[in-house]
Coordinates of C-alpha atoms in Angstrom, one line a residue:
Chain A
X1 CA -9.2 -6.1 -37.1
X2 CA -10.4 -2.5 -36.7
X3 CA -8.8 -0.8 -39.7
X4 CA -11.0 -1.8 -42.6
X5 CA -14.4 -1.3 -44.1
X6 CA -16.9 -3.9 -43.0
X7 CA -19.5 -3.7 -45.7
X8 CA -19.1 -7.5 -46.4
X9 CA -17.7 -10.2 -44.2
X10 CA -16.9 -13.8 -45.0
X11 CA -16.6 -16.9 -42.8
X12 CA -13.0 -16.1 -41.8
X13 CA -14.1 -12.7 -40.6
X14 CA -16.9 -14.3 -38.6
X15 CA -14.4 -16.8 -37.1
X16 CA -12.1 -13.9 -36.1
X17 CA -15.0 -11.9 -34.7
X18 CA -16.5 -14.7 -32.6
X19 CA -13.0 -15.8 -31.4
X20 CA -12.7 -12.4 -29.8
X21 CA -16.2 -11.3 -28.9
X22 CA -18.1 -14.6 -28.6
X23 CA -21.3 -15.7 -30.2
X24 CA -23.7 -13.0 -29.1
X25 CA -24.1 -10.4 -31.9
X26 CA -25.0 -7.8 -29.3
X27 CA -21.4 -7.9 -28.1
X28 CA -19.9 -7.4 -31.6
X29 CA -18.5 -4.0 -32.5
X30 CA -21.2 -1.9 -34.2
X31 CA -19.1 -1.2 -37.3
X32 CA -19.2 -4.8 -38.4
X33 CA -22.3 -6.2 -36.7
X34 CA -24.8 -5.6 -39.5
X35 CA -22.6 -7.2 -42.2
X36 CA -21.8 -10.1 -39.9
X37 CA -25.4 -10.8 -39.1
X38 CA -26.2 -10.8 -42.8
X39 CA -23.4 -13.3 -43.4
X40 CA -24.8 -15.5 -40.7
X41 CA -28.2 -15.7 -42.4
X42 CA -26.5 -16.7 -45.7
X43 CA -23.8 -19.0 -44.6
X44 CA -24.3 -22.2 -42.6
X45 CA -20.7 -22.5 -41.7
X46 CA -20.6 -19.1 -40.2
X47 CA -23.8 -19.9 -38.3
X48 CA -22.1 -23.0 -36.8
X49 CA -19.2 -20.9 -35.7
X50 CA -21.4 -18.6 -33.8
X51 CA -23.3 -21.4 -32.2
X52 CA -20.1 -22.9 -30.9
X53 CA -18.9 -19.7 -29.4
X54 CA -22.3 -19.0 -27.9
X55 CA -21.9 -22.3 -25.9
X56 CA -18.8 -21.0 -24.3
X57 CA -20.6 -17.7 -23.6
X58 CA -23.4 -19.7 -21.8
X59 CA -20.8 -21.3 -19.6
X60 CA -19.2 -18.0 -18.7
X61 CA -22.6 -16.6 -17.9
X62 CA -23.0 -19.2 -15.1
X63 CA -20.7 -17.2 -12.9
X64 CA -22.9 -15.3 -10.5
X65 CA -22.9 -11.5 -10.7
X66 CA -21.7 -9.9 -7.5
X67 CA -24.6 -8.5 -5.5
X68 CA -24.1 -4.9 -4.6
X69 CA -26.7 -3.9 -2.0
X70 CA -27.6 -0.3 -1.3
X71 CA -26.4 -0.9 2.3
X72 CA -23.0 -1.8 1.0
X73 CA -22.8 1.2 -1.3
X74 CA -23.8 3.5 1.6
X75 CA -21.2 1.9 3.7
X76 CA -18.4 2.5 1.1
X77 CA -19.5 6.1 0.5
X78 CA -19.8 6.8 4.2
X79 CA -16.4 5.3 4.8
X80 CA -14.9 7.6 2.1
X81 CA -16.6 10.6 3.7
X82 CA -15.3 9.6 7.1
X83 CA -11.8 9.3 5.7
X84 CA -12.2 12.8 4.1
X85 CA -13.1 14.1 7.6
X86 CA -10.0 12.4 9.0
X87 CA -7.8 14.0 6.4
X88 CA -9.3 17.4 7.1
X89 CA -8.8 17.3 10.9
X90 CA -5.0 18.1 10.9
X91 CA -5.6 21.0 8.7
X92 CA -8.4 22.2 10.9
X93 CA -6.2 22.0 14.0
X94 CA -3.5 24.0 12.3
X95 CA -5.8 26.7 11.0
X96 CA -7.0 28.6 14.1
X97 CA -3.6 30.0 15.1
X98 CA -3.5 33.3 16.9
X99 CA -1.9 36.2 15.2
X100 CA 1.0 36.4 17.6
X101 CA 1.9 32.9 16.8
X102 CA 2.5 33.8 13.2
X103 CA 5.5 35.9 14.3
X104 CA 8.5 33.5 14.3
X105 CA 10.5 33.1 17.5
X106 CA 14.3 33.2 17.3
X107 CA 14.2 29.5 18.0
X108 CA 11.9 29.0 15.0
X109 CA 14.3 31.0 12.8
X110 CA 17.3 29.0 13.9
X111 CA 15.4 25.7 13.4
X112 CA 14.3 26.8 10.0
X113 CA 17.8 27.8 9.0
X114 CA 19.2 24.5 10.2
X115 CA 16.4 22.6 8.4
X116 CA 17.2 24.6 5.2
X117 CA 20.8 23.9 5.5
X118 CA 20.2 20.2 6.1
X119 CA 18.3 20.0 2.9
X120 CA 20.5 22.3 0.9
X121 CA 23.9 21.6 2.4
X122 CA 25.5 21.0 -1.0
X123 CA 24.0 24.2 -2.5
X124 CA 25.0 26.1 0.6
X125 CA 28.5 24.8 0.4
X126 CA 28.8 26.0 -3.2
X127 CA 27.3 29.4 -2.2
X128 CA 29.8 29.8 0.7
X129 CA 32.7 28.8 -1.5
X130 CA 31.7 31.1 -4.3
X131 CA 31.4 34.0 -1.8
X132 CA 34.8 33.3 -0.2
X133 CA 36.4 33.2 -3.6
X134 CA 34.7 36.4 -4.6
X135 CA 36.1 38.2 -1.5
X136 CA 39.5 36.8 -2.1
X137 CA 39.7 37.9 -5.7
X138 CA 38.3 41.3 -4.7
X139 CA 41.1 41.7 -2.1
X140 CA 43.8 40.5 -4.4
X141 CA 42.8 42.8 -7.3
X142 CA 42.4 45.8 -5.1
X143 CA 44.7 48.7 -6.4
X144 CA 47.9 49.4 -4.4
X145 CA 47.0 51.4 -1.4
X146 CA 48.9 53.1 1.3
X147 CA 47.3 52.2 4.5
X148 CA 47.8 54.7 7.4
X149 CA 49.2 52.9 10.4
X150 CA 47.9 53.2 13.8
X151 CA 49.2 56.0 16.0
X152 CA 51.7 53.8 17.8
X153 CA 53.0 52.3 14.7
X154 CA 53.0 55.7 13.0
X155 CA 55.5 56.8 15.5
X156 CA 57.9 54.5 13.9
X157 CA 57.3 56.5 10.8
X158 CA 56.3 53.6 8.6
X159 CA 53.7 52.7 6.1
X160 CA 52.4 49.4 5.0
X161 CA 51.8 48.9 1.3
X162 CA 50.3 46.0 -0.5
X163 CA 52.4 45.0 -3.4
X164 CA 50.3 44.2 -6.4
X165 CA 51.6 41.8 -8.9
X166 CA 51.7 43.0 -12.4
X167 CA 49.3 40.5 -13.8
X168 CA 45.7 40.8 -14.9
X169 CA 44.5 37.3 -15.7
X170 CA 42.6 35.3 -13.1
X171 CA 44.9 32.2 -12.8
X172 CA 47.9 34.4 -12.3
X173 CA 46.0 36.5 -9.8
X174 CA 45.1 33.4 -7.8
X175 CA 48.5 31.8 -7.8
X176 CA 50.9 34.8 -7.6
X177 CA 52.3 35.3 -4.2
X178 CA 51.8 38.7 -2.6
X179 CA 54.0 40.4 -0.1
X180 CA 53.3 43.1 2.3
X181 CA 56.0 45.5 2.5
X182 CA 56.8 47.9 5.2
X183 CA 58.5 51.0 4.1
X184 CA 60.2 53.2 6.6
X185 CA 59.6 56.8 5.9
Chain B
X1 CA -19.3 -12.6 -1.4
X2 CA -20.6 -13.2 2.1
X3 CA -22.2 -10.0 3.1
X4 CA -23.0 -11.4 6.6
X5 CA -19.4 -10.9 7.6
X6 CA -19.5 -7.2 6.5
X7 CA -19.5 -4.9 9.5
X8 CA -22.6 -2.8 10.0
X9 CA -22.1 0.5 8.3
X10 CA -21.4 3.3 10.7
X11 CA -22.7 6.4 9.1
X12 CA -22.3 9.6 11.0
X13 CA -25.0 12.3 11.0
X14 CA -23.2 14.4 8.5
X15 CA -22.3 11.4 6.3
X16 CA -25.9 10.1 6.4
X17 CA -27.1 13.6 5.4
X18 CA -24.7 13.7 2.5
X19 CA -25.7 10.3 1.3
X20 CA -29.4 11.1 1.8
X21 CA -28.9 14.2 -0.3
X22 CA -27.1 12.3 -2.9
X23 CA -30.0 9.8 -3.2
X24 CA -32.7 12.3 -4.0
X25 CA -33.0 14.7 -6.9
X26 CA -34.7 17.1 -4.5
X27 CA -31.6 17.2 -2.3
X28 CA -29.7 20.3 -1.5
X29 CA -27.5 19.8 -4.5
X30 CA -30.3 19.8 -7.0
X31 CA -32.1 22.5 -5.1
X32 CA -29.1 24.7 -5.2
X33 CA -29.2 24.7 -9.0
X34 CA -31.3 27.4 -10.5
X35 CA -34.6 25.9 -11.6
X36 CA -34.6 23.4 -8.8
X37 CA -36.1 20.5 -10.6
X38 CA -33.5 20.3 -13.4
X39 CA -31.9 17.0 -14.1
X40 CA -29.1 15.9 -11.9
X41 CA -25.8 17.5 -12.7
X42 CA -23.4 15.6 -14.9
X43 CA -20.2 14.1 -13.7
X44 CA -18.1 17.1 -15.0
X45 CA -20.2 19.6 -13.1
X46 CA -20.0 17.5 -9.9
X47 CA -16.2 17.2 -10.3
X48 CA -15.9 21.0 -10.6
X49 CA -17.8 21.3 -7.4
X50 CA -15.8 18.6 -5.7
X51 CA -12.6 20.5 -6.7
X52 CA -14.0 23.3 -4.6
X53 CA -14.5 21.1 -1.6
X54 CA -18.2 20.3 -2.0
X55 CA -18.9 17.2 0.0
X56 CA -22.5 16.7 -1.2
X57 CA -21.3 16.7 -4.8
X58 CA -18.7 14.1 -3.8
X59 CA -21.4 12.0 -2.1
X60 CA -23.7 12.2 -5.1
X61 CA -20.9 11.3 -7.6
X62 CA -19.7 8.5 -5.3
X63 CA -23.2 7.0 -4.9
X64 CA -23.7 7.2 -8.7
X65 CA -20.6 5.3 -9.6
X66 CA -19.8 3.2 -6.6
X67 CA -22.1 0.2 -7.5
X68 CA -20.5 -0.5 -10.9
X69 CA -17.0 0.1 -9.5
X70 CA -17.7 -2.3 -6.6
X71 CA -19.0 -4.9 -9.0
X72 CA -15.9 -4.6 -11.2
X73 CA -13.6 -4.8 -8.2
X74 CA -15.4 -7.8 -6.8
X75 CA -15.2 -9.6 -10.1
X76 CA -11.5 -9.0 -10.2
X77 CA -10.7 -9.7 -6.6
X78 CA -13.4 -12.3 -5.9
X79 CA -13.9 -10.8 -2.5
X80 CA -16.5 -8.3 -1.3
X81 CA -14.5 -6.8 1.6
X82 CA -11.4 -6.1 -0.5
X83 CA -13.6 -4.7 -3.3
X84 CA -15.2 -2.3 -0.9
X85 CA -11.8 -1.1 0.3
X86 CA -10.5 -0.7 -3.2
X87 CA -13.5 1.4 -4.2
X88 CA -13.3 3.5 -1.1
X89 CA -9.7 4.2 -1.9
X90 CA -10.6 5.1 -5.5
X91 CA -13.2 7.5 -4.3
X92 CA -10.7 9.3 -2.2
X93 CA -8.6 9.7 -5.3
X94 CA -11.5 11.3 -6.9
X95 CA -11.6 13.9 -4.1
X96 CA -7.9 14.6 -4.3
X97 CA -7.8 14.5 -8.1
X98 CA -10.9 16.4 -9.0
X99 CA -9.0 19.7 -9.4
X100 CA -7.0 18.1 -12.2
X101 CA -10.0 16.9 -14.1
X102 CA -10.3 18.5 -17.5
X103 CA -13.9 18.3 -18.8
X104 CA -13.0 18.3 -22.5
X105 CA -15.5 15.7 -23.4
X106 CA -12.9 13.2 -24.6
X107 CA -12.6 11.2 -21.4
X108 CA -15.5 9.8 -19.4
X109 CA -15.3 9.9 -15.7
X110 CA -16.5 6.3 -15.3
X111 CA -13.6 5.2 -17.6
X112 CA -11.1 7.1 -15.4
X113 CA -12.6 5.7 -12.2
X114 CA -12.6 2.1 -13.6
X115 CA -9.0 2.5 -14.6
X116 CA -8.1 3.6 -11.0
X117 CA -10.1 0.6 -9.6
X118 CA -8.5 -1.9 -12.0
X119 CA -5.0 -0.6 -11.0
X120 CA -5.8 -0.8 -7.3
X121 CA -7.2 -4.3 -7.7
X122 CA -4.0 -5.4 -9.6
X123 CA -1.9 -3.9 -6.8
X124 CA -3.9 -5.7 -4.2
X125 CA -3.8 -9.0 -5.9
X126 CA 0.0 -8.8 -5.9
X127 CA 0.0 -8.7 -2.1
X128 CA 0.1 -12.0 -0.2
X129 CA -3.4 -13.3 0.1
X130 CA -5.1 -13.7 3.4
X131 CA -7.2 -16.8 3.6
X132 CA -10.3 -15.4 5.2
X133 CA -13.8 -16.6 5.5
X134 CA -14.4 -15.8 1.9
X135 CA -12.3 -18.8 0.8
X136 CA -14.3 -21.3 2.7
X137 CA -16.8 -23.0 0.4
X138 CA -20.4 -22.9 1.4
X139 CA -21.8 -26.2 2.7
X140 CA -23.8 -28.0 0.1
X141 CA -27.6 -28.1 0.3
X142 CA -28.5 -31.7 1.3
X143 CA -32.0 -31.7 -0.1
X144 CA -32.4 -34.0 -3.2
X145 CA -34.3 -31.4 -5.1
X146 CA -31.2 -29.3 -5.1
X147 CA -29.2 -31.7 -7.3
X148 CA -29.6 -29.6 -10.5
X149 CA -28.8 -26.5 -8.6
X150 CA -25.7 -28.1 -7.2
X151 CA -24.6 -29.3 -10.6
X152 CA -25.0 -25.8 -11.9
X153 CA -23.1 -24.3 -9.0
X154 CA -20.4 -26.9 -9.5
X155 CA -20.1 -25.9 -13.2
X156 CA -20.1 -22.2 -12.2
X157 CA -17.3 -22.9 -9.8
X158 CA -15.2 -24.6 -12.5
X159 CA -15.8 -21.6 -14.8
X160 CA -14.8 -19.2 -12.0
X161 CA -11.7 -21.3 -11.4
X162 CA -10.8 -21.3 -15.1
X163 CA -11.2 -17.5 -15.1
X164 CA -9.1 -17.1 -12.1
X165 CA -6.3 -19.1 -13.7
X166 CA -6.1 -16.9 -16.7
X167 CA -3.1 -14.5 -16.9
X168 CA -4.0 -11.2 -15.3
X169 CA -4.4 -9.1 -18.4
X170 CA -6.6 -11.7 -20.1
X171 CA -8.8 -11.9 -17.1
X172 CA -9.1 -8.1 -16.9
X173 CA -10.0 -8.0 -20.6
X174 CA -12.7 -10.7 -20.2
X175 CA -14.1 -9.0 -17.0
X176 CA -14.3 -5.6 -18.7
X177 CA -15.7 -6.7 -22.1
X178 CA -17.8 -9.7 -21.1
X179 CA -19.0 -9.2 -17.6
X180 CA -19.0 -5.3 -17.5
X181 CA -20.1 -5.1 -21.1
X182 CA -17.5 -2.5 -21.9
X183 CA -16.6 -2.0 -25.6
X184 CA -13.1 -3.0 -26.6
X185 CA -12.2 0.7 -27.0
X186 CA -13.3 1.4 -23.4
X187 CA -11.4 -1.5 -22.1
X188 CA -8.4 -0.4 -24.0
X189 CA -8.6 3.0 -22.3
X190 CA -9.0 1.5 -18.9
X191 CA -6.1 -0.9 -19.4
X192 CA -3.9 1.6 -21.2
X193 CA -3.7 -0.6 -24.2
X194 CA -4.6 -0.4 -27.9
X195 CA -7.9 -1.8 -29.1
X196 CA -6.1 -4.5 -31.1
X197 CA -4.2 -5.5 -28.0
X198 CA -7.4 -5.9 -26.1
X199 CA -8.9 -8.0 -28.9
X200 CA -5.8 -10.2 -28.8
X201 CA -6.2 -10.7 -25.1
X202 CA -9.8 -11.6 -25.5
X203 CA -9.1 -14.1 -28.2
X204 CA -6.3 -15.8 -26.2
X205 CA -8.5 -15.8 -23.1
X206 CA -11.4 -17.5 -24.9
X207 CA -9.0 -20.0 -26.3
X208 CA -7.6 -20.8 -22.9
X209 CA -11.0 -21.0 -21.3
X210 CA -12.2 -23.4 -24.0
X211 CA -9.2 -25.6 -23.4
X212 CA -9.6 -25.5 -19.6
X213 CA -13.4 -26.2 -19.7
X214 CA -13.1 -29.0 -22.2
X215 CA -14.0 -31.5 -19.4
X216 CA -17.1 -29.5 -18.6
X217 CA -18.0 -29.6 -22.3
X218 CA -17.8 -33.4 -22.4
X219 CA -19.8 -33.8 -19.1
X220 CA -22.6 -31.3 -19.9
X221 CA -22.5 -31.4 -23.6
X222 CA -23.0 -27.6 -23.5
X223 CA -20.0 -26.8 -25.5

């Protein structure tokens, strides 16, 4: 109904217009009002359509308009302001903290950590797992080393060597068994 | 409807001052603008100040738009107390949402506010209704001279009933376009619909109203 030029309208247009907007030309969309009013003057059938819709408009206008007194408006606005005050109170209570209270106590740190973990337990689990795997891979890929033994053990004239498998790819590194060999000097 | 059951407004000193300032052009808000007697600031300017926590700007904007919003809410809800609560809630959303307002000239604040009010009203109507004093019909005036008035009131009641029985979106479209005198384009924005959808709702609503009020037509000869 909105996507056309309204230079001229016929009875069908008037019927469609009044079926939506009623019989009062003041309520009709501006883009088609002038042409519709011209058609009314020239066409008795169109005029009859408008009169019929105006009767329904008259019935609708019998419904009383709600009375909005200034007192009521003030009450609503004051209520909204009071609720703003109520919302601001918790923030105002939290604001005047002393400087020393900004320093977290150990208890606060532990509580914050627990709270962080409770929210991010899955992420923390992944992080811990990834860290452990990294350490394990690091240990396993460490070059062969001769570890000096403690004094008491050294008396037995031995060394402990890690035996490194001759593999370089990650799956092999993870699944190849390692042995710790003790060589007597 | 019955304002006698409304509690007396309790306005604190600060709130009363805010409202008083909002009622007069020579209030602190206008006085704080260079030039003093300039016209009242527009909605966009007030919203910018509200975003910075300016209560007087909030009171001025609220007092400016609350009456129409209350009228709209009362037409939809049919109840003054509920309408006031809805509008108060909508005003709070203005306070919290002001920082997100983009004054690009495309959207009008009143359209935004009415959309919030309509949505809150729709939510409230979906709650179980409480049969309060509002639902009790007023006793008829026994004086014989009131016969015509009573007949008119009776017809108005039938029309109200017919409106209330319309599907929700049709009723909202009629309320906005007929009673609030919004254009179909405005109503479409408020209801988040296209203009043609609003026109379709209006046409179906009028058809349904005509069918429901056919008895009134025959009795009164008005339609």
